[in-house]
Amino acid sequence: MLKVPKHQVAGHQAIDGKLGPLIDDSGRFYKPLQDAERGTKELTFYKSFSSDTQVPDHIRRFFPVFYGSQLLEASDGSGLLPHLVLQDLTSNCLNPSIMDVKIGSRTWYPEASDNYIQKCLEKDRRTTTVSLGFRIAGLRIYESKESGCWKPGKKEVQSFTADNVRSVLRKFVSSNSSIGSNVNPDCSFASIVYGGSAGILEQLLELKEWFEEQTIYHFHSCSLLILFDRESVLKGRTPVAEVKLIDFAHVVEGKGVIDHNFLGGLCSLIKFVSEVLSNSKESSINTCFLESEKK
Amino acid sequence: MLKVPKHQVAGHQAIDGKLGPLIDDSGRFYKPLQDAERGTKELTFYKSFSSDTQVPDHIRRFFPVFYGSQLLEASDGSGLLPHLVLQDLTSNCLNPSIMDVKIGSRTWYPEASDNYIQKCLEKDRRTTTVSLGFRIAGLRIYESKESGCWKPGKKEVQSFTADNVRSVLRKFVSSNSSIGSNVNPDCSFASIVYGGSAGILEQLLELKEWFEEQTIYHFHSCSLLILFDRESVLKGRTPVAEVKLIDFAHVVEGKGVIDHNFLGGLCSLIKFVSEVLSNSKESSINTCFLESEKK
């Protein structure tokens, strides 16, 4: 009954006999516990978080539902392995567009070993993590039935510059963003996906407000998923677009201090998204203006 | 006419024949240009900033007034040296209490050399920079005519933990905070210095709002001074307390990205200050309650 998820954009994948997450038809996502420590830490986080009464409900919706853990046949055939049982975030989507954004201007945490810190630091400097306060870790943009979706390879994603990130955030909400073509992305979905009272920007601002206050958890190397389904958008279904946090193997206690690393990166992402939104508004005003001039 | 400033809490000091800043009686502060590159970079920043029309006036007041540069006899007797001519921020204070807070969870900037980055990183990890998103770099708390002021040494300040920082932020606005004594700081000045519409917290929030938007400058290794004069407070003079940014030798262009490193640290400091404020309100409510119960 278990299958390999079709829409995964980053992380280990259960293909070619490798170890990776699986899904079922009932909307559950089974994530194998990674090497002893990381897996246990993520399980501990989910257990603690799901029973933490300090977390308000409107914030809880940004996290996948946690159903516990379960022993399952691993996807690499290595036998029974404990898996986290989580909500499959794309189970209701036909053709989701997904962006995995790793938040923070550092992915390491103070308590880590020197070796681990140096390894992370090097990657943080090589990618946009240090400069932008976040890096895109993976994405797929659904284009059409004919052209399928654009899913750049790991190497391409890891070499994104600030300008690439700007461009990807525009392509993500465009209907004319075929790869290879030099067409200027039209951002035709920007106002509905990024904007509006239920859009991505509002959700990011809601998260930001919580991060300005919460001192319970520090989310190192955690990703923010941005996802929407083109078909749902066109048919006016809700939710239009969703923000979800995933990957909690490096969450540590906040000890009364806010997660300034996550918050700073989140604010930077908010600025990028709001610029796409305001530029697309301006260009649609200009289009209207030009069209009314033509008459 | 030039003198050594009495109230300096961090940075190079012009004592024992060393090179450091000087002041005059007209309210000006003369800062010698540090080794070629840093000095030139700070001068370049002041020139660019003071003529930058994108900086709103209500933000400009958080920066020392810049009067240009001037060749002066250096305090170490090494001859004529160019000095930045700036506003002396404490010229109107009799006995200022000052805190120098270096903002950001990293003090290095992406373009720096590997050596420089490693040196900064090591210090950032050793101090509260990484854990809190800021570190106290120096302070003096004026106590009274009799006991003078508390000015812990450099080594003590550099070894501050999160709890020390909490305690210092309370002592800073207390009237019973003698060193060595184990008295719980009374935070009697908290509501007037940190709180109120012209207090430190409101000023920090105003700065925060600007940092959420501005993408012109990234302020690496820059300090935020928090200062007030006990006498002025007691006599109800304004301004009650001031926030000023200083030390711009490592400011780089923002290139369209917000300064997420500064912003994150600033939000963390805001959380610390607002906690002192709300705890001191609670304790004064408790005191009132206890006193009304006694009756």
PDB file of C-alpha atoms in Angstrom, chain A residues 105-106 108 110 112 114 117-118 121 125 130-133 166 208 212-213 215 255-258 260 263-264 267-268 271-272, chain B residues 105-106 108 110 112 114 117-118 121 125 130-133 166 208 212-213 215 255-258 260 263-264 267-268 271-272:
ATOM      1  CA  SER A 105      21.496  32.790   8.205  1.00  0.00           C
ATOM      2  CA  ARG A 106      23.168  29.819   9.894  1.00  0.00           C
ATOM      3  CA  TRP A 108      24.274  25.109  12.759  1.00  0.00           C
ATOM      4  CA  PRO A 110      25.736  26.616  19.223  1.00  0.00           C
ATOM      5  CA  ALA A 112      27.146  21.380  17.794  1.00  0.00           C
ATOM      6  CA  ASP A 114      33.353  22.200  15.702  1.00  0.00           C
ATOM      7  CA  ILE A 117      29.771  23.836  12.511  1.00  0.00           C
ATOM      8  CA  GLN A 118      32.575  24.217   9.942  1.00  0.00           C
ATOM      9  CA  LEU A 121      29.305  27.271   7.752  1.00  0.00           C
ATOM     10  CA  ARG A 125      28.590  30.766   2.810  1.00  0.00           C
ATOM     11  CA  VAL A 130      24.540  33.850   4.884  1.00  0.00           C
ATOM     12  CA  SER A 131      23.685  36.629   2.450  1.00  0.00           C
ATOM     13  CA  LEU A 132      19.881  36.337   2.359  1.00  0.00           C
ATOM     14  CA  GLY A 133      19.153  34.617   5.675  1.00  0.00           C
ATOM     15  CA  ARG A 166      14.101  36.725  -6.958  1.00  0.00           C
ATOM     16  CA  LYS A 208       6.709  36.183  12.249  1.00  0.00           C
ATOM     17  CA  GLU A 212       8.920  37.643  17.891  1.00  0.00           C
ATOM     18  CA  GLU A 213       7.515  36.213  21.107  1.00  0.00           C
ATOM     19  CA  THR A 215      11.232  31.426  23.347  1.00  0.00           C
ATOM     20  CA  LYS A 255      15.822  28.763  27.011  1.00  0.00           C
ATOM     21  CA  GLY A 256      13.938  32.041  27.198  1.00  0.00           C
ATOM     22  CA  VAL A 257      15.574  33.577  24.105  1.00  0.00           C
ATOM     23  CA  ILE A 258      13.731  34.171  20.816  1.00  0.00           C
ATOM     24  CA  HIS A 260      16.591  35.438  16.243  1.00  0.00           C
ATOM     25  CA  LEU A 263      13.182  35.325  12.697  1.00  0.00           C
ATOM     26  CA  GLY A 264      15.792  37.338  10.770  1.00  0.00           C
ATOM     27  CA  CYS A 267      11.777  38.668   7.727  1.00  0.00           C
ATOM     28  CA  SER A 268      14.154  38.574   4.762  1.00  0.00           C
ATOM     29  CA  LYS A 271      10.642  41.190   2.122  1.00  0.00           C
ATOM     30  CA  PHE A 272      11.384  39.161  -1.031  1.00  0.00           C
TER      31      PHE A 272
ATOM     32  CA  SER B 105      24.368  36.868  15.815  1.00  0.00           C
ATOM     33  CA  ARG B 106      27.500  37.239  13.717  1.00  0.00           C
ATOM     34  CA  TRP B 108      31.632  39.115  10.367  1.00  0.00           C
ATOM     35  CA  PRO B 110      30.276  37.534   3.909  1.00  0.00           C
ATOM     36  CA  ALA B 112      35.581  39.162   4.749  1.00  0.00           C
ATOM     37  CA  ASP B 114      38.538  33.402   6.023  1.00  0.00           C
ATOM     38  CA  ILE B 117      35.692  35.239   9.789  1.00  0.00           C
ATOM     39  CA  GLN B 118      37.227  32.503  11.967  1.00  0.00           C
ATOM     40  CA  LEU B 121      33.220  33.398  14.799  1.00  0.00           C
ATOM     41  CA  ARG B 125      30.607  31.698  20.035  1.00  0.00           C
ATOM     42  CA  VAL B 130      25.587  33.517  18.765  1.00  0.00           C
ATOM     43  CA  SER B 131      23.148  32.504  21.491  1.00  0.00           C
ATOM     44  CA  LEU B 132      21.349  35.826  22.074  1.00  0.00           C
ATOM     45  CA  GLY B 133      21.928  37.623  18.775  1.00  0.00           C
ATOM     46  CA  ARG B 166      19.182  39.728  32.098  1.00  0.00           C
ATOM     47  CA  LYS B 208      13.022  47.589  14.088  1.00  0.00           C
ATOM     48  CA  GLU B 212      12.246  45.358   8.338  1.00  0.00           C
ATOM     49  CA  GLU B 213      12.221  47.543   5.232  1.00  0.00           C
ATOM     50  CA  THR B 215      17.910  47.250   2.171  1.00  0.00           C
ATOM     51  CA  LYS B 255      22.100  45.186  -2.281  1.00  0.00           C
ATOM     52  CA  GLY B 256      18.339  44.959  -1.988  1.00  0.00           C
ATOM     53  CA  VAL B 257      18.363  42.530   0.968  1.00  0.00           C
ATOM     54  CA  ILE B 258      17.329  43.474   4.509  1.00  0.00           C
ATOM     55  CA  HIS B 260      18.437  40.098   8.738  1.00  0.00           C
ATOM     56  CA  LEU B 263      17.172  42.712  12.715  1.00  0.00           C
ATOM     57  CA  GLY B 264      17.181  39.290  14.397  1.00  0.00           C
ATOM     58  CA  CYS B 267      14.322  41.668  18.051  1.00  0.00           C
ATOM     59  CA  SER B 268      16.084  39.529  20.646  1.00  0.00           C
ATOM     60  CA  LYS B 271      12.361  40.812  23.923  1.00  0.00           C
ATOM     61  CA  PHE B 272      14.885  41.088  26.789  1.00  0.00           C
TER      62      PHE B 272
END
